[in-house]
Coordinates of C-alpha atoms in Angstrom, one line a residue:
X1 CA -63.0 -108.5 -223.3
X2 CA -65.0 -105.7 -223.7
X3 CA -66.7 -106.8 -220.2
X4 CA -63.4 -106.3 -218.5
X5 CA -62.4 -103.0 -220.2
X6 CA -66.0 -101.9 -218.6
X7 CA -65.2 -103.4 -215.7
X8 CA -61.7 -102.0 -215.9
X9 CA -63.8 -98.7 -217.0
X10 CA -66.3 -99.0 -214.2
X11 CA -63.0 -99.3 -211.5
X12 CA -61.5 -96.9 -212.5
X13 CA -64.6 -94.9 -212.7
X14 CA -65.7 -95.8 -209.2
X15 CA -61.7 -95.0 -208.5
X16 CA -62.3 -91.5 -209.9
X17 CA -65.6 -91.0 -207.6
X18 CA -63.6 -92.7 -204.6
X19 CA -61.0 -90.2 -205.5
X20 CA -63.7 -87.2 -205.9
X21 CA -65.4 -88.3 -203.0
X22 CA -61.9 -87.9 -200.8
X23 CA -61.0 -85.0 -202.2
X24 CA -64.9 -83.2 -201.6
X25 CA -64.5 -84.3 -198.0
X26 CA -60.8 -83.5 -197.5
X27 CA -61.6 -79.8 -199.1
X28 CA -65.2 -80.0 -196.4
X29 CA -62.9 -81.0 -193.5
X30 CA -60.4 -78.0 -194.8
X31 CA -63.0 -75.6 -195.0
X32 CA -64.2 -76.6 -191.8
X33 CA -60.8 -76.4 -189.9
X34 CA -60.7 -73.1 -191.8
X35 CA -63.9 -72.3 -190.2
X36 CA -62.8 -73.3 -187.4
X37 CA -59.4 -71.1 -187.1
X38 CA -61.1 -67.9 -188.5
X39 CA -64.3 -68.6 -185.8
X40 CA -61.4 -68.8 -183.4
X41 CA -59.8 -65.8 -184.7
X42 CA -62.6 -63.8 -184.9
X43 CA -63.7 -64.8 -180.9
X44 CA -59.8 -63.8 -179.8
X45 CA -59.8 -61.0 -181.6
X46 CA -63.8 -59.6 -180.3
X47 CA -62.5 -60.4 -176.5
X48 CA -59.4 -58.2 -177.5
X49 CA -61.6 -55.5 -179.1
X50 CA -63.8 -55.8 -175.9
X51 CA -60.7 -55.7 -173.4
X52 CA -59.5 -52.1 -175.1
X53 CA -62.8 -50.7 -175.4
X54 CA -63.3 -51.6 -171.8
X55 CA -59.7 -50.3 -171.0
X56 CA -60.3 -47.1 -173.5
X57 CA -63.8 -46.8 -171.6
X58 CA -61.7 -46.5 -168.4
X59 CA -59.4 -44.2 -169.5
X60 CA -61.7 -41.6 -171.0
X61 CA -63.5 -41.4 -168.0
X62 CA -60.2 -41.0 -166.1
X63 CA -59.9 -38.2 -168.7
X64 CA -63.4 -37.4 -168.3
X65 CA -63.3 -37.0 -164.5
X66 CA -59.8 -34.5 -164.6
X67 CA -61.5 -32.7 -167.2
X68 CA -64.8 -32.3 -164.6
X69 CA -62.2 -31.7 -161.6
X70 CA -60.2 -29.1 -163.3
X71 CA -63.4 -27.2 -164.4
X72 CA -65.0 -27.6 -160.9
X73 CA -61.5 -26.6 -159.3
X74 CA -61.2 -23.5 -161.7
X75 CA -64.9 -22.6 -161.0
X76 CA -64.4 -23.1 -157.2
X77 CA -61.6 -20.7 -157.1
X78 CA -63.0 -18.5 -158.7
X79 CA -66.0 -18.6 -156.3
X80 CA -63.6 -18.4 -153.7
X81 CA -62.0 -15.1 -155.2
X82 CA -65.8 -13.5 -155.8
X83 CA -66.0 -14.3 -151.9
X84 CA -62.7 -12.6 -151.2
X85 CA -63.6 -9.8 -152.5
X86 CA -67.1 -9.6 -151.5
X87 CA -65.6 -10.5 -148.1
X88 CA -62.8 -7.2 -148.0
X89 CA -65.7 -5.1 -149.2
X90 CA -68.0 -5.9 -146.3
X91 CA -64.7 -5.6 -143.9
X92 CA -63.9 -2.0 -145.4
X93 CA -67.2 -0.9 -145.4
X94 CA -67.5 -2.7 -141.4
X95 CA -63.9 -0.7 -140.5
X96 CA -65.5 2.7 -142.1
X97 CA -68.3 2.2 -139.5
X98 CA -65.8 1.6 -136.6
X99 CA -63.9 4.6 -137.5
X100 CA -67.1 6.8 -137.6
X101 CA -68.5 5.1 -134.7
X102 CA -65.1 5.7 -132.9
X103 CA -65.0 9.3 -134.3
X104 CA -68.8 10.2 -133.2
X105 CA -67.5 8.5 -129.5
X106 CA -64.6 10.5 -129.2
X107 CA -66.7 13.8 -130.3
X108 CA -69.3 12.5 -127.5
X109 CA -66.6 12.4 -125.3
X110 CA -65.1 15.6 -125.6
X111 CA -68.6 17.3 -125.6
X112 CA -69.0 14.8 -122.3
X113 CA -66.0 16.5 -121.0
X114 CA -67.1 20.1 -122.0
X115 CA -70.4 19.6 -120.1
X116 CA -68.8 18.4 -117.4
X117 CA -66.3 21.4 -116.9
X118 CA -69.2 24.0 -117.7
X119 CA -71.4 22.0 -114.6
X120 CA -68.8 21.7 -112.7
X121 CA -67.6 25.9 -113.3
X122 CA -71.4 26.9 -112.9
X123 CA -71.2 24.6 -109.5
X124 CA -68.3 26.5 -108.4
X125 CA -70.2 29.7 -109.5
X126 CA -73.2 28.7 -107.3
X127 CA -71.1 27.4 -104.6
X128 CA -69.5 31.2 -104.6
X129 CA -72.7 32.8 -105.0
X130 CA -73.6 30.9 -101.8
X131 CA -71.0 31.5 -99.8
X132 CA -71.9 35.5 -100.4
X133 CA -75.2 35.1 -99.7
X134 CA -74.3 32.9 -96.7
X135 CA -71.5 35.4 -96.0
X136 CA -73.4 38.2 -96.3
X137 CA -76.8 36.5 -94.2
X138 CA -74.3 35.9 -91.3
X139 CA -73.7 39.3 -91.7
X140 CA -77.4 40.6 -91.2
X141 CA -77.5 37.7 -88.5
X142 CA -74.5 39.0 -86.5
X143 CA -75.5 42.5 -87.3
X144 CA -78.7 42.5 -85.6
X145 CA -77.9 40.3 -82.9
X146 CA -75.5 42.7 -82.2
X147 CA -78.5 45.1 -82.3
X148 CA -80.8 42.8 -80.5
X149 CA -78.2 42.2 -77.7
X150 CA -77.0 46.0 -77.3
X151 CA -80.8 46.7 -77.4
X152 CA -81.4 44.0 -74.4
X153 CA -78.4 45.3 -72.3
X154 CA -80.1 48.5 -72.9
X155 CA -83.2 47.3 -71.5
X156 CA -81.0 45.5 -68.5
X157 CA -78.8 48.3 -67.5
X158 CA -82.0 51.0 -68.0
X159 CA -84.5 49.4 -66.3
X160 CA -82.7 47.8 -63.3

């Protein structure tokens, strides 16, 4: 009997290893599938994380890029308004020189129009001063052909 109760023993004993045995590979295959999941897990949840940084990536330069465009458009304008005003300076100084030129023009104009009358009064002056002296060489002219032809009929009538 006592070879059966060992052999009973050793049964129940290989029974209890069996039984280990199962259990150490049921936990392994548990673990495994565990693995497994949380591997899987893990994967979903890196191609999420890489999906919203690329997306969050995206937006901040979207972000990025107003921000640049809004400084750029504020530096831009006020480029534009420095120009402006650089622009109405030149243009006020520019219309100062117009009015002076068109002030020294219309000054040149009226001393243009003063020379003009004085040339054309001293013309008149010489024109009158002419006439006398033409007037008054016509008179010595007529006067001694008068003198020159009573002189001849003189000589005519006294002679002949």
């Amino acid at each position: 009997m006592p070879a059966k109760r060992h052999a009973k023993a050793s049964a129940a004993g290989q029974d209890g290893l069996l039984l280990l045995q199962s259990q150490a590979l049921a936990q392994e295959e548990a673990a495994k599938a565990k693995r497994e999941l949380l591997t899987r897990f893990l994967k979903d949840k890196l191609a999420k994380e890489q999906h919203s940084s690329t997306l969050n990536l995206h937006k901040l330069n979207v972000q990025w890029q107003a921000i640049l465009r809004e400084a750029k458009a504020k530096e831009l304008r006020q480029d534009v308004e420095i120009l402006s005003q650089t622009f109405a300076r030149v243009m006020d100084c520019k219309n100062s020189a117009i009015e002076s030129l068109v002030t020294d023009l219309q000054e040149a104009e009226e001393q243009h129009a003063r020379a003009l009358r004085s040339h054309l009064h001293n013309v008149d002056r010489l024109l009158q001063l002419q006439s006398c002296r033409l007037a008054c060489l016509e008179d010595g002219y007529s006067a001694q052909l008068r003198a020159l032809q009573s002189e001849f009929e003189a000589e005519r009538y006294g002679t002949g």
